[in-house]
Short mmCIF file of C-alpha atoms in Angstrom, two decimals:
data_model
loop_
_atom_site.label_atom_id
_atom_site.label_comp_id
_atom_site.label_asym_id
_atom_site.label_seq_id
_atom_site.Cartn_x
_atom_site.Cartn_y
_atom_site.Cartn_z
CA MET D 1 0.00 0.00 0.00
CA VAL D 2 1.15 3.54 -0.77
CA GLU D 3 2.07 5.58 2.28
CA LEU D 4 0.57 8.98 3.01
CA ILE D 5 3.33 11.57 3.02
CA LYS D 6 3.42 14.52 5.41
CA LEU D 7 6.27 16.78 4.30
CA LYS D 8 8.57 18.36 6.88
CA SER D 9 11.21 21.04 6.31
CA ASP D 10 14.13 18.60 6.51
CA ASP D 11 12.61 16.19 3.95
CA MET D 12 14.26 15.87 0.56
CA PRO D 13 11.35 15.71 -1.86
CA LYS D 14 11.47 14.41 -5.39
CA LEU D 15 9.14 13.54 -8.25
CA PRO D 16 7.93 9.94 -8.58
CA ARG D 17 8.60 8.14 -11.87
CA HIS D 18 5.11 8.83 -13.16
CA ALA D 19 5.45 12.61 -12.82
CA LYS D 20 7.83 14.21 -15.29
CA LEU D 21 9.04 17.77 -15.27
CA ARG D 22 10.03 19.39 -18.52
CA TYR D 23 10.15 22.67 -20.36
CA ASP D 24 7.47 22.91 -23.02
CA GLU D 25 8.62 24.81 -26.07
CA ALA D 26 5.13 25.23 -27.51
CA ARG D 27 3.70 26.91 -24.41
CA LYS D 28 6.96 28.51 -23.28
CA LYS D 29 6.58 27.24 -19.74
CA TRP D 30 7.58 24.45 -17.40
CA ILE D 31 5.09 21.64 -17.00
CA ILE D 32 4.69 18.41 -15.06
CA ASN D 33 3.29 15.50 -17.02
CA ALA D 34 1.31 13.06 -14.88
CA PRO D 35 -1.33 10.41 -15.62
CA GLU D 36 -4.22 12.15 -17.40
CA ARG D 37 -3.00 15.48 -16.04
CA VAL D 38 -0.75 18.30 -17.00
CA PHE D 39 0.37 20.82 -14.40
CA GLU D 40 1.42 24.11 -15.92
CA LEU D 41 3.85 25.83 -13.61
CA ASP D 42 4.27 29.55 -13.04
CA GLU D 43 7.72 31.02 -12.61
CA ILE D 44 8.08 30.36 -8.89
CA ALA D 45 6.62 26.86 -9.06
CA ALA D 46 9.02 26.07 -11.92
CA GLU D 47 11.96 27.31 -9.81
CA ILE D 48 10.91 25.09 -6.93
CA MET D 49 10.19 22.01 -9.01
CA GLN D 50 13.57 22.17 -10.72
CA MET D 51 15.19 21.87 -7.29
CA ILE D 52 13.12 18.85 -6.26
CA ASP D 53 15.65 16.16 -7.07
CA GLY D 54 15.88 14.19 -3.83
CA ASN D 55 19.21 15.81 -2.97
CA LEU D 56 18.01 19.07 -1.45
CA SER D 57 15.95 19.46 1.71
CA ILE D 58 12.98 21.82 1.78
CA ASN D 59 15.08 24.06 4.11
CA GLN D 60 17.84 24.24 1.52
CA ILE D 61 15.35 25.01 -1.23
CA VAL D 62 13.85 27.81 0.86
CA ASP D 63 17.34 29.23 1.49
CA LYS D 64 18.08 29.28 -2.21
CA LEU D 65 14.78 30.99 -2.97
CA ALA D 66 15.31 33.52 -0.15
CA ASN D 67 18.68 34.44 -1.68
CA LYS D 68 17.12 34.87 -5.06
CA PHE D 69 14.00 36.78 -4.01
CA GLU D 70 15.40 39.11 -1.37
CA ASN D 71 12.18 41.04 -0.89
CA ALA D 72 10.14 38.07 0.29
CA PRO D 73 10.26 37.12 4.00
CA LYS D 74 11.78 33.68 4.50
CA GLU D 75 8.92 32.43 6.69
CA GLN D 76 6.48 33.27 3.92
CA ILE D 77 8.59 31.45 1.32
CA SER D 78 8.89 28.44 3.58
CA LYS D 79 5.15 28.36 4.15
CA ASP D 80 4.39 28.71 0.43
CA VAL D 81 6.87 26.02 -0.59
CA ILE D 82 5.51 23.50 1.89
CA ILE D 83 1.89 24.22 0.95
CA MET D 84 2.67 23.79 -2.73
CA LEU D 85 4.70 20.61 -2.34
CA GLN D 86 2.22 19.11 0.11
CA SER D 87 -0.64 19.69 -2.31
CA LEU D 88 1.31 17.77 -4.95
CA ALA D 89 2.26 15.09 -2.40
CA ASP D 90 -1.44 14.65 -1.51
CA LYS D 91 -2.06 13.83 -5.15
CA GLY D 92 0.94 11.50 -5.26
CA PHE D 93 3.07 13.74 -7.48
CA VAL D 94 5.77 14.47 -4.92
CA ILE D 95 7.47 11.82 -2.83
CA LYS D 96 10.43 11.82 -0.44
CA MET X 1 -11.62 1.22 -23.52
CA MET X 2 -11.07 4.87 -22.85
CA GLN X 3 -14.14 6.73 -21.75
CA LYS X 4 -15.00 9.98 -23.29
CA ASN X 5 -14.70 11.90 -20.06
CA SER X 6 -11.21 10.72 -19.17
CA LYS X 7 -9.64 13.78 -20.63
CA ILE X 8 -6.57 15.74 -19.76
CA GLU X 9 -7.18 18.20 -17.02
CA CYS X 10 -5.29 21.39 -16.77
CA LYS X 11 -5.28 21.69 -13.00
CA LYS X 12 -5.56 25.20 -11.80
CA THR X 13 -4.49 25.61 -8.23
CA SER X 14 -3.17 28.78 -6.64
CA TYR X 15 0.37 28.45 -7.90
CA LEU X 16 -0.55 27.87 -11.49
CA THR X 17 -0.79 30.57 -14.09
CA PRO X 18 -4.06 30.99 -15.96
CA GLU X 19 -4.24 29.58 -19.45
CA LYS X 20 -2.77 31.95 -21.98
CA LYS X 21 -5.25 33.22 -24.54
CA SER X 22 -3.19 32.53 -27.60
CA LYS X 23 -4.60 32.68 -31.09
CA MET X 24 -4.05 29.06 -32.06
CA LEU X 25 -4.98 26.49 -29.47
CA ILE X 26 -2.33 24.00 -28.45
CA PRO X 27 -3.61 20.47 -27.85
CA TYR X 28 -2.51 18.52 -24.78
CA ALA X 29 -3.02 14.92 -25.74
CA VAL X 30 -3.43 12.48 -28.56
CA LEU X 31 -5.28 9.22 -28.21
CA CYS X 32 -3.70 6.66 -30.54
CA GLU X 33 -6.19 3.90 -31.22
CA LEU X 34 -3.71 1.46 -32.66
CA THR X 35 -6.20 -1.25 -33.51
CA HIS X 36 -9.83 -2.22 -33.05
CA ARG X 37 -8.87 -5.85 -32.48
CA CYS X 38 -9.62 -6.91 -28.92
CA PRO X 39 -10.23 -10.24 -27.18
CA LEU X 40 -12.90 -8.59 -25.02
CA SER X 41 -16.30 -7.58 -26.33
CA CYS X 42 -17.61 -5.13 -23.70
CA PRO X 43 -21.13 -4.00 -24.64
CA TYR X 44 -20.28 -0.36 -23.77
CA CYS X 45 -17.11 -0.20 -25.85
CA SER X 46 -16.28 3.34 -26.95
CA ASN X 47 -15.10 2.16 -30.36
CA PRO X 48 -17.41 2.93 -33.26
CA VAL X 49 -20.09 0.42 -34.19
CA GLN X 50 -18.34 0.06 -37.55
CA LEU X 51 -14.93 -1.36 -36.56
CA GLU X 52 -11.76 -1.20 -38.67
CA MET X 53 -10.30 -4.49 -39.89
CA LYS X 54 -6.61 -5.31 -39.39
CA SER X 55 -5.99 -4.80 -43.11
CA ASN X 56 -6.96 -1.13 -42.75
CA GLU X 57 -4.58 -0.41 -39.87
CA VAL X 58 -1.86 2.15 -40.53
CA ASN X 59 1.72 0.93 -40.34
CA THR X 60 4.53 1.62 -37.89
CA GLU X 61 6.21 4.32 -39.97
CA ILE X 62 3.06 6.36 -40.35
CA TRP X 63 2.36 6.15 -36.62
CA LYS X 64 5.92 7.29 -35.89
CA LYS X 65 5.54 10.22 -38.25
CA ALA X 66 2.24 11.19 -36.59
CA LEU X 67 3.82 11.06 -33.13
CA THR X 68 6.68 13.30 -34.23
CA GLU X 69 4.17 15.74 -35.69
CA ALA X 70 2.18 15.61 -32.46
CA VAL X 71 5.20 16.81 -30.51
CA LYS X 72 5.73 19.68 -32.94
CA LEU X 73 2.12 20.66 -32.44
CA GLY X 74 2.74 20.99 -28.69
CA ILE X 75 1.09 17.76 -27.61
CA LEU X 76 2.42 16.58 -24.26
CA GLN X 77 0.88 13.16 -23.80
CA ALA X 78 0.23 10.14 -26.00
CA HIS X 79 -2.32 7.55 -24.92
CA PHE X 80 -1.99 4.18 -26.62
CA SER X 81 -5.33 2.49 -26.75
CA GLY X 82 -7.49 0.35 -28.99
CA GLY X 83 -9.18 -2.07 -29.18
CA GLU X 84 -6.41 -3.83 -27.36
CA PRO X 85 -3.16 -1.95 -28.14
CA THR X 86 -0.94 -4.82 -27.01
CA ALA X 87 -2.30 -6.78 -29.98
CA ARG X 88 0.05 -4.61 -32.06
CA LYS X 89 3.51 -6.16 -32.21
CA ASP X 90 5.09 -2.74 -32.83
CA LEU X 91 3.74 -1.23 -29.60
CA GLU X 92 7.20 -1.08 -28.01
CA VAL X 93 8.61 0.61 -31.10
CA LEU X 94 5.89 3.25 -31.01
CA ILE X 95 6.19 3.87 -27.28
CA ASN X 96 9.95 4.14 -27.58
CA HIS X 97 9.58 6.63 -30.41
CA ALA X 98 7.00 8.71 -28.52
CA SER X 99 9.10 8.67 -25.38
CA LYS X 100 12.26 9.73 -27.20
CA GLU X 101 10.34 12.59 -28.80
CA GLY X 102 9.44 13.76 -25.28
CA LEU X 103 5.83 12.59 -25.04
CA TYR X 104 4.42 11.24 -21.80
CA THR X 105 3.24 7.76 -22.68
CA ASN X 106 0.20 6.00 -21.29
CA LEU X 107 -0.95 2.48 -22.15
CA ILE X 108 -4.69 1.85 -21.89
CA THR X 109 -5.17 -1.91 -21.88
CA SER X 110 -7.34 -4.80 -20.75
CA GLY X 111 -4.12 -6.49 -19.69
CA VAL X 112 -5.16 -9.94 -20.86
CA LEU X 113 -2.56 -10.33 -23.63
CA VAL X 114 0.61 -9.39 -21.71
CA ASN X 115 3.01 -11.23 -19.43
CA GLU X 116 5.90 -10.06 -17.24
CA GLU X 117 8.39 -10.20 -20.11
CA ARG X 118 6.25 -7.97 -22.34
CA LEU X 119 5.69 -5.51 -19.49
CA LYS X 120 9.44 -5.31 -18.91
CA LYS X 121 9.94 -4.60 -22.60
CA LEU X 122 7.31 -1.86 -22.45
CA TYR X 123 8.96 -0.40 -19.36
CA ASP X 124 12.34 -0.41 -21.10
CA SER X 125 10.78 1.28 -24.12
CA GLY X 126 10.00 4.29 -21.93
CA LEU X 127 6.40 3.66 -20.96
CA ASP X 128 5.33 6.09 -18.21
CA HIS X 129 1.99 4.79 -17.03
CA VAL X 130 -0.45 1.89 -17.39
CA GLN X 131 -4.22 1.95 -17.18
CA ILE X 132 -6.01 -1.39 -16.82
CA SER X 133 -9.75 -1.91 -17.11
CA ILE X 134 -11.57 -4.04 -14.57
CA GLN X 135 -15.22 -4.73 -15.36
CA ASP X 136 -16.35 -5.70 -11.86
CA THR X 137 -14.94 -7.09 -8.61
CA ASP X 138 -17.22 -10.10 -8.86
CA PRO X 139 -15.25 -12.40 -11.22
CA LYS X 140 -18.33 -14.00 -12.73
CA ASN X 141 -20.03 -10.71 -13.48
CA SER X 142 -16.75 -9.18 -14.61
CA GLU X 143 -16.35 -11.89 -17.24
CA LYS X 144 -19.98 -11.69 -18.28
CA ILE X 145 -19.63 -7.95 -18.95
CA ALA X 146 -16.34 -8.34 -20.80
CA GLY X 147 -17.58 -11.36 -22.74
CA PHE X 148 -14.21 -12.93 -21.96
CA LYS X 149 -12.76 -15.16 -19.24
CA GLY X 150 -9.88 -13.02 -18.05
CA HIS X 151 -10.68 -11.58 -14.63
CA ASN X 152 -7.92 -13.36 -12.71
CA LYS X 153 -5.43 -12.66 -15.46
CA LYS X 154 -6.22 -8.94 -15.14
CA LEU X 155 -5.56 -9.00 -11.41
CA GLU X 156 -2.31 -10.85 -12.00
CA VAL X 157 -1.22 -8.31 -14.63
CA CYS X 158 -2.05 -5.39 -12.31
CA LYS X 159 0.39 -6.87 -9.80
CA LEU X 160 3.02 -7.39 -12.51
CA VAL X 161 2.65 -3.76 -13.61
CA ARG X 162 3.58 -2.66 -10.10
CA LYS X 163 6.31 -5.31 -9.89
CA VAL X 164 8.12 -4.01 -12.96
CA GLY X 165 7.87 -0.51 -11.48
CA LEU X 166 5.13 1.13 -13.51
CA PRO X 167 2.43 3.36 -12.02
CA LEU X 168 -1.08 1.98 -12.33
CA THR X 169 -4.54 3.38 -12.84
CA ILE X 170 -7.54 1.09 -12.58
CA ASN X 171 -10.23 2.04 -15.04
CA SER X 172 -13.64 0.81 -13.96
CA VAL X 173 -16.62 1.55 -16.11
CA MET X 174 -19.59 1.56 -13.75
CA HIS X 175 -23.26 1.05 -14.51
CA ARG X 176 -26.43 -0.50 -13.13
CA GLN X 177 -25.01 -4.04 -13.17
CA ASN X 178 -21.88 -3.35 -11.11
CA LEU X 179 -22.43 -0.11 -9.18
CA HIS X 180 -23.32 -2.10 -6.06
CA ASN X 181 -19.68 -3.25 -6.04
CA LEU X 182 -18.16 0.23 -6.23
CA LYS X 183 -16.92 0.10 -2.65
CA SER X 184 -15.13 -3.18 -3.23
CA MET X 185 -13.73 -1.80 -6.53
CA ILE X 186 -12.14 1.06 -4.57
CA GLU X 187 -10.76 -1.41 -2.02
CA LEU X 188 -9.41 -3.59 -4.84
CA ALA X 189 -7.62 -0.61 -6.39
CA VAL X 190 -5.95 0.13 -3.04
CA GLU X 191 -5.06 -3.55 -2.58
CA LEU X 192 -3.52 -3.64 -6.08
CA ASP X 193 -1.41 -0.61 -5.15
CA ALA X 194 -2.89 1.59 -7.89
CA GLU X 195 -2.26 5.32 -7.68
CA ARG X 196 -5.48 6.21 -9.39
CA LEU X 197 -8.95 4.85 -9.94
CA GLU X 198 -11.12 6.12 -12.72
CA VAL X 199 -14.75 5.58 -11.93
CA ALA X 200 -16.17 6.19 -15.37
CA GLN X 201 -19.87 5.94 -16.05
CA VAL X 202 -21.09 4.38 -19.25
CA GLN X 203 -21.77 7.08 -21.79
CA TYR X 204 -24.45 6.37 -24.29
CA TYR X 205 -23.33 6.47 -27.86
CA GLY X 206 -22.39 3.64 -30.22
CA TRP X 207 -22.39 0.24 -28.56
CA ALA X 208 -23.48 1.58 -25.19
CA LEU X 209 -26.58 3.22 -26.67
CA LYS X 210 -27.63 -0.19 -28.01
CA ASN X 211 -27.35 -1.49 -24.44
CA GLN X 212 -28.70 1.51 -22.61
CA THR X 213 -31.54 -0.23 -20.78
CA ALA X 214 -29.11 -2.82 -19.44
CA PHE X 215 -26.70 -0.16 -18.14
CA LEU X 216 -28.46 3.04 -17.11
CA PRO X 217 -28.36 3.20 -13.29
CA THR X 218 -31.23 4.34 -11.12
CA ARG X 219 -31.11 7.66 -9.30
CA LYS X 220 -30.87 5.81 -5.98
CA GLN X 221 -27.87 3.77 -7.16
CA LEU X 222 -26.18 6.88 -8.37
CA ASP X 223 -26.69 8.85 -5.16
CA ASN X 224 -25.33 5.92 -3.21
CA ALA X 225 -22.28 5.69 -5.50
CA THR X 226 -21.56 9.39 -5.07
CA LYS X 227 -21.63 8.92 -1.31
CA VAL X 228 -19.27 5.92 -1.53
CA VAL X 229 -16.79 7.96 -3.60
CA GLU X 230 -16.94 10.95 -1.25
CA GLU X 231 -16.20 8.74 1.78
CA ALA X 232 -13.40 6.88 -0.01
CA ARG X 233 -11.75 10.12 -1.11
CA ILE X 234 -11.40 11.11 2.53
CA LYS X 235 -10.34 7.66 3.69
CA TYR X 236 -7.71 7.20 0.96
CA LYS X 237 -6.44 10.77 0.62
CA GLY X 238 -2.84 10.68 -0.59
CA ILE X 239 -3.14 6.92 -1.20
CA LEU X 240 -5.62 6.59 -4.03
CA ALA X 241 -6.81 9.39 -6.28
CA ILE X 242 -10.36 8.77 -7.48
CA ASP X 243 -11.68 10.38 -10.64
CA TYR X 244 -15.44 10.22 -10.69
CA VAL X 245 -17.86 11.54 -13.26
CA VAL X 246 -21.60 11.48 -12.71
CA PRO X 247 -23.54 10.10 -15.71
CA ASP X 248 -24.84 13.16 -17.45
CA TYR X 249 -28.40 11.92 -17.91
CA TYR X 250 -28.81 12.76 -14.22
CA ALA X 251 -26.90 16.04 -14.35
CA LYS X 252 -28.29 19.54 -14.75
CA LYS X 253 -25.34 20.82 -16.69
CA PRO X 254 -23.67 18.98 -19.55
CA LYS X 255 -20.06 17.84 -19.32
CA SER X 256 -17.39 19.90 -21.00
CA CYS X 257 -16.88 17.12 -23.51
CA MET X 258 -13.19 16.72 -24.43
CA GLY X 259 -12.63 20.11 -22.79
CA GLY X 260 -14.30 21.61 -25.85
CA TRP X 261 -14.30 20.39 -29.45
CA GLY X 262 -10.87 20.80 -31.04
CA ARG X 263 -9.38 22.57 -28.01
CA GLN X 264 -7.24 20.07 -26.09
CA PHE X 265 -7.36 16.72 -27.70
CA LEU X 266 -7.19 14.69 -30.85
CA ASN X 267 -7.78 11.08 -31.62
CA ILE X 268 -6.23 8.96 -34.35
CA THR X 269 -8.16 5.86 -35.44
CA PRO X 270 -6.55 2.54 -36.45
CA ALA X 271 -7.05 3.59 -40.09
CA GLY X 272 -5.32 6.94 -39.51
CA LYS X 273 -8.36 9.20 -39.44
CA VAL X 274 -7.91 12.18 -37.12
CA LEU X 275 -10.94 12.94 -34.96
CA PRO X 276 -11.71 15.64 -32.39
CA CYS X 277 -13.01 12.89 -30.08
CA HIS X 278 -13.11 9.13 -30.32
CA ALA X 279 -16.87 9.01 -30.91
CA ALA X 280 -16.83 11.68 -33.62
CA GLU X 281 -17.35 9.19 -36.44
CA SER X 282 -20.92 8.88 -35.17
CA LEU X 283 -21.38 12.35 -36.69
CA THR X 284 -21.95 10.83 -40.08
CA PHE X 285 -22.05 14.15 -41.96
CA LEU X 286 -18.40 15.00 -41.11
CA ASP X 287 -15.38 14.16 -43.25
CA PHE X 288 -12.21 13.30 -41.41
CA ASP X 289 -8.70 13.87 -42.70
CA ASN X 290 -6.10 11.12 -42.51
CA ILE X 291 -2.50 11.18 -41.24
CA LYS X 292 -1.56 9.21 -44.34
CA GLU X 293 -2.47 12.25 -46.46
CA LYS X 294 -2.04 15.40 -44.39
CA PRO X 295 0.24 16.64 -41.59
CA LEU X 296 -1.28 16.59 -38.12
CA SER X 297 -0.76 20.33 -37.66
CA TRP X 298 -2.73 21.08 -40.83
CA ILE X 299 -5.55 18.81 -39.70
CA TRP X 300 -5.64 20.42 -36.25
CA GLU X 301 -5.73 23.92 -37.61
CA HIS X 302 -7.60 23.72 -40.91
CA SER X 303 -9.70 20.57 -41.21
CA GLN X 304 -13.42 20.96 -41.63
CA SER X 305 -14.13 18.46 -38.86
CA PHE X 306 -12.04 20.26 -36.21
CA ASN X 307 -13.41 23.67 -37.10
CA ARG X 308 -17.03 22.61 -37.36
CA PHE X 309 -17.73 22.89 -33.59
CA ARG X 310 -14.63 24.72 -32.40
CA GLY X 311 -15.22 27.78 -30.23
CA THR X 312 -18.69 29.29 -29.90
CA ASP X 313 -19.55 30.67 -33.36
CA TRP X 314 -21.44 27.53 -34.41
CA MET X 315 -23.76 27.64 -31.40
CA PRO X 316 -27.47 28.29 -31.71
CA GLU X 317 -29.55 29.32 -28.70
CA PRO X 318 -29.74 28.55 -25.81
CA CYS X 319 -25.95 28.00 -25.92
CA ARG X 320 -25.06 31.16 -27.83
CA SER X 321 -26.06 33.57 -25.07
CA CYS X 322 -25.41 31.21 -22.16
CA ASP X 323 -22.82 32.37 -19.65
CA ARG X 324 -21.51 28.81 -19.46
CA ARG X 325 -20.78 28.60 -23.20
CA GLU X 326 -17.03 28.71 -22.61
CA ILE X 327 -17.25 26.38 -19.62
CA ASP X 328 -19.02 23.39 -21.13
CA TRP X 329 -18.79 24.40 -24.81
CA GLY X 330 -22.36 23.24 -25.46
CA GLY X 331 -21.73 19.76 -24.04
CA CYS X 332 -21.34 16.70 -26.21
CA ARG X 333 -21.96 16.95 -29.97
CA CYS X 334 -22.19 13.19 -30.41
CA GLN X 335 -24.82 12.94 -27.69
CA ALA X 336 -26.79 15.85 -29.15
CA PHE X 337 -26.76 14.20 -32.58
CA ALA X 338 -27.54 10.70 -31.31
CA LEU X 339 -30.50 11.84 -29.22
CA THR X 340 -31.95 14.69 -31.27
CA GLY X 341 -30.69 14.17 -34.82
CA ASN X 342 -29.37 17.74 -34.68
CA ALA X 343 -25.65 18.01 -33.97
CA ASP X 344 -25.88 21.77 -33.35
CA ALA X 345 -28.46 21.39 -30.61
CA ALA X 346 -27.61 21.97 -26.97
CA ASP X 347 -26.67 18.69 -25.30
CA PRO X 348 -29.94 17.24 -23.92
CA ALA X 349 -28.02 16.70 -20.67
CA CYS X 350 -28.35 20.46 -20.15
CA GLU X 351 -31.38 21.62 -18.16
CA PHE X 352 -31.84 24.47 -20.67
CA SER X 353 -31.92 22.19 -23.69
CA PRO X 354 -35.22 22.30 -25.60
CA TYR X 355 -34.69 18.54 -26.12
CA ARG X 356 -34.31 17.73 -22.42
CA ASN X 357 -37.44 15.57 -22.59
CA VAL X 358 -35.68 12.95 -24.77
CA LEU X 359 -33.99 11.73 -21.58
CA GLU X 360 -37.32 11.10 -19.87
CA GLU X 361 -38.05 7.80 -21.56
CA PRO X 362 -34.69 6.11 -20.88
CA LEU X 363 -34.66 7.47 -17.31
CA SER X 364 -38.17 6.19 -16.64
CA LYS X 365 -37.06 2.74 -17.80
CA ALA X 366 -33.89 2.71 -15.69
CA GLY X 367 -33.81 -0.36 -13.51
CA THR X 368 -37.02 -1.87 -14.87
CA ASP X 369 -35.62 -4.42 -17.28
CA THR X 370 -32.35 -6.30 -17.81
CA PRO X 371 -32.14 -7.21 -21.48
CA LYS X 372 -29.34 -9.41 -22.81
CA PHE X 373 -26.16 -7.61 -23.82
CA ILE X 374 -25.47 -6.79 -27.43
CA TYR X 375 -21.74 -7.44 -27.39
CA ARG X 376 -19.22 -5.47 -29.40
CA LYS X 377 -18.20 -7.42 -32.48
CA PHE X 378 -16.81 -6.92 -35.96
#
């Protein structure tokens, strides 16, 4: 049976085999291909998803984003990243 | 095999950008119906009543060319279906080609023709996802519906799919003669370690329309099924995703069929005809272009069949002035044509349709009689 994932900030999330991230030339945006679904990512989501490779913890991802987007408070970034990844994890499109 | 409502969804959650309003629409998916040959003979099969013979099937090279053109068109996913797609010996070649071109590949199968070795080959070819149909959890009824003794084989193949490392969706077409087993179908999907369960309702065109009295559920059955799905979604959150579509005879609003005609999706038949949806050949007045003769991009953009019901210009009232016209796009053209003889009419599944009363007779008969199945056959 598949386990229900609750993401924590020290988890190192990644995409399962059935979810594939790629840049789509035709639409000029990053997308995730999944069974009978296509997630079109905005700029921030694309940044995050490109870092989800199983080698970086959520904390490390948040740090990188905080460096890049200096105006945003780190707590807010952290909250947003976890909410986004958890919503994908609930659908089985992010694992750890 | 594939039900008409199992379309690509463009999920819009808070972190997603809204769809860009570009001039030319970019399709998301192509359904490749490689063959109409199938060992099963399900009486609700979505294939046309007039099936293509093997001798009319397009060859490997033409399929490869079509898949390459699909990628150029911006298509992201290729669904390999049938008939039974594993009846084609070149399936691995086609999946490998699609995968190398960057398409997400999905195999929609009954499972009964494959073994572990074949599944491994498909996995190695770059297959991303497998969808297996199960007709019922009760083996006897399952085999009666499929017209084929293969229930245990299906269960075995589901396990092999997971064993070789492929993600699995169970596709269960539900109707009056198996809805009472919906709860056990959900439990079976969890037990088989599927990620997704598609609870598709029979949709009544082609073969299914011939068998409507045998399949149309009662209101009570349907309400109960909806409750079962709602409870299971909570119970199995994060474990099993359940896609569930209410049969539209009982709905007030029509479904947004295919996400709108010629907007997201195209279908290629075993003979190479390109259709806006897999039931479109039931619209007997349309001519369909063929991948043997024209590039896919030309067909998508310029063909008479794709432009006939694209957008909202074709719509008569009540659709034309309806504020849902760009939500459901007038509903299903094939259903409108099959039930009213007028393909431009609002889908009778819509409460505002002037033809709404055509649903009264079948609905009044629901659950009153169980005629013998008219099985799908050549």
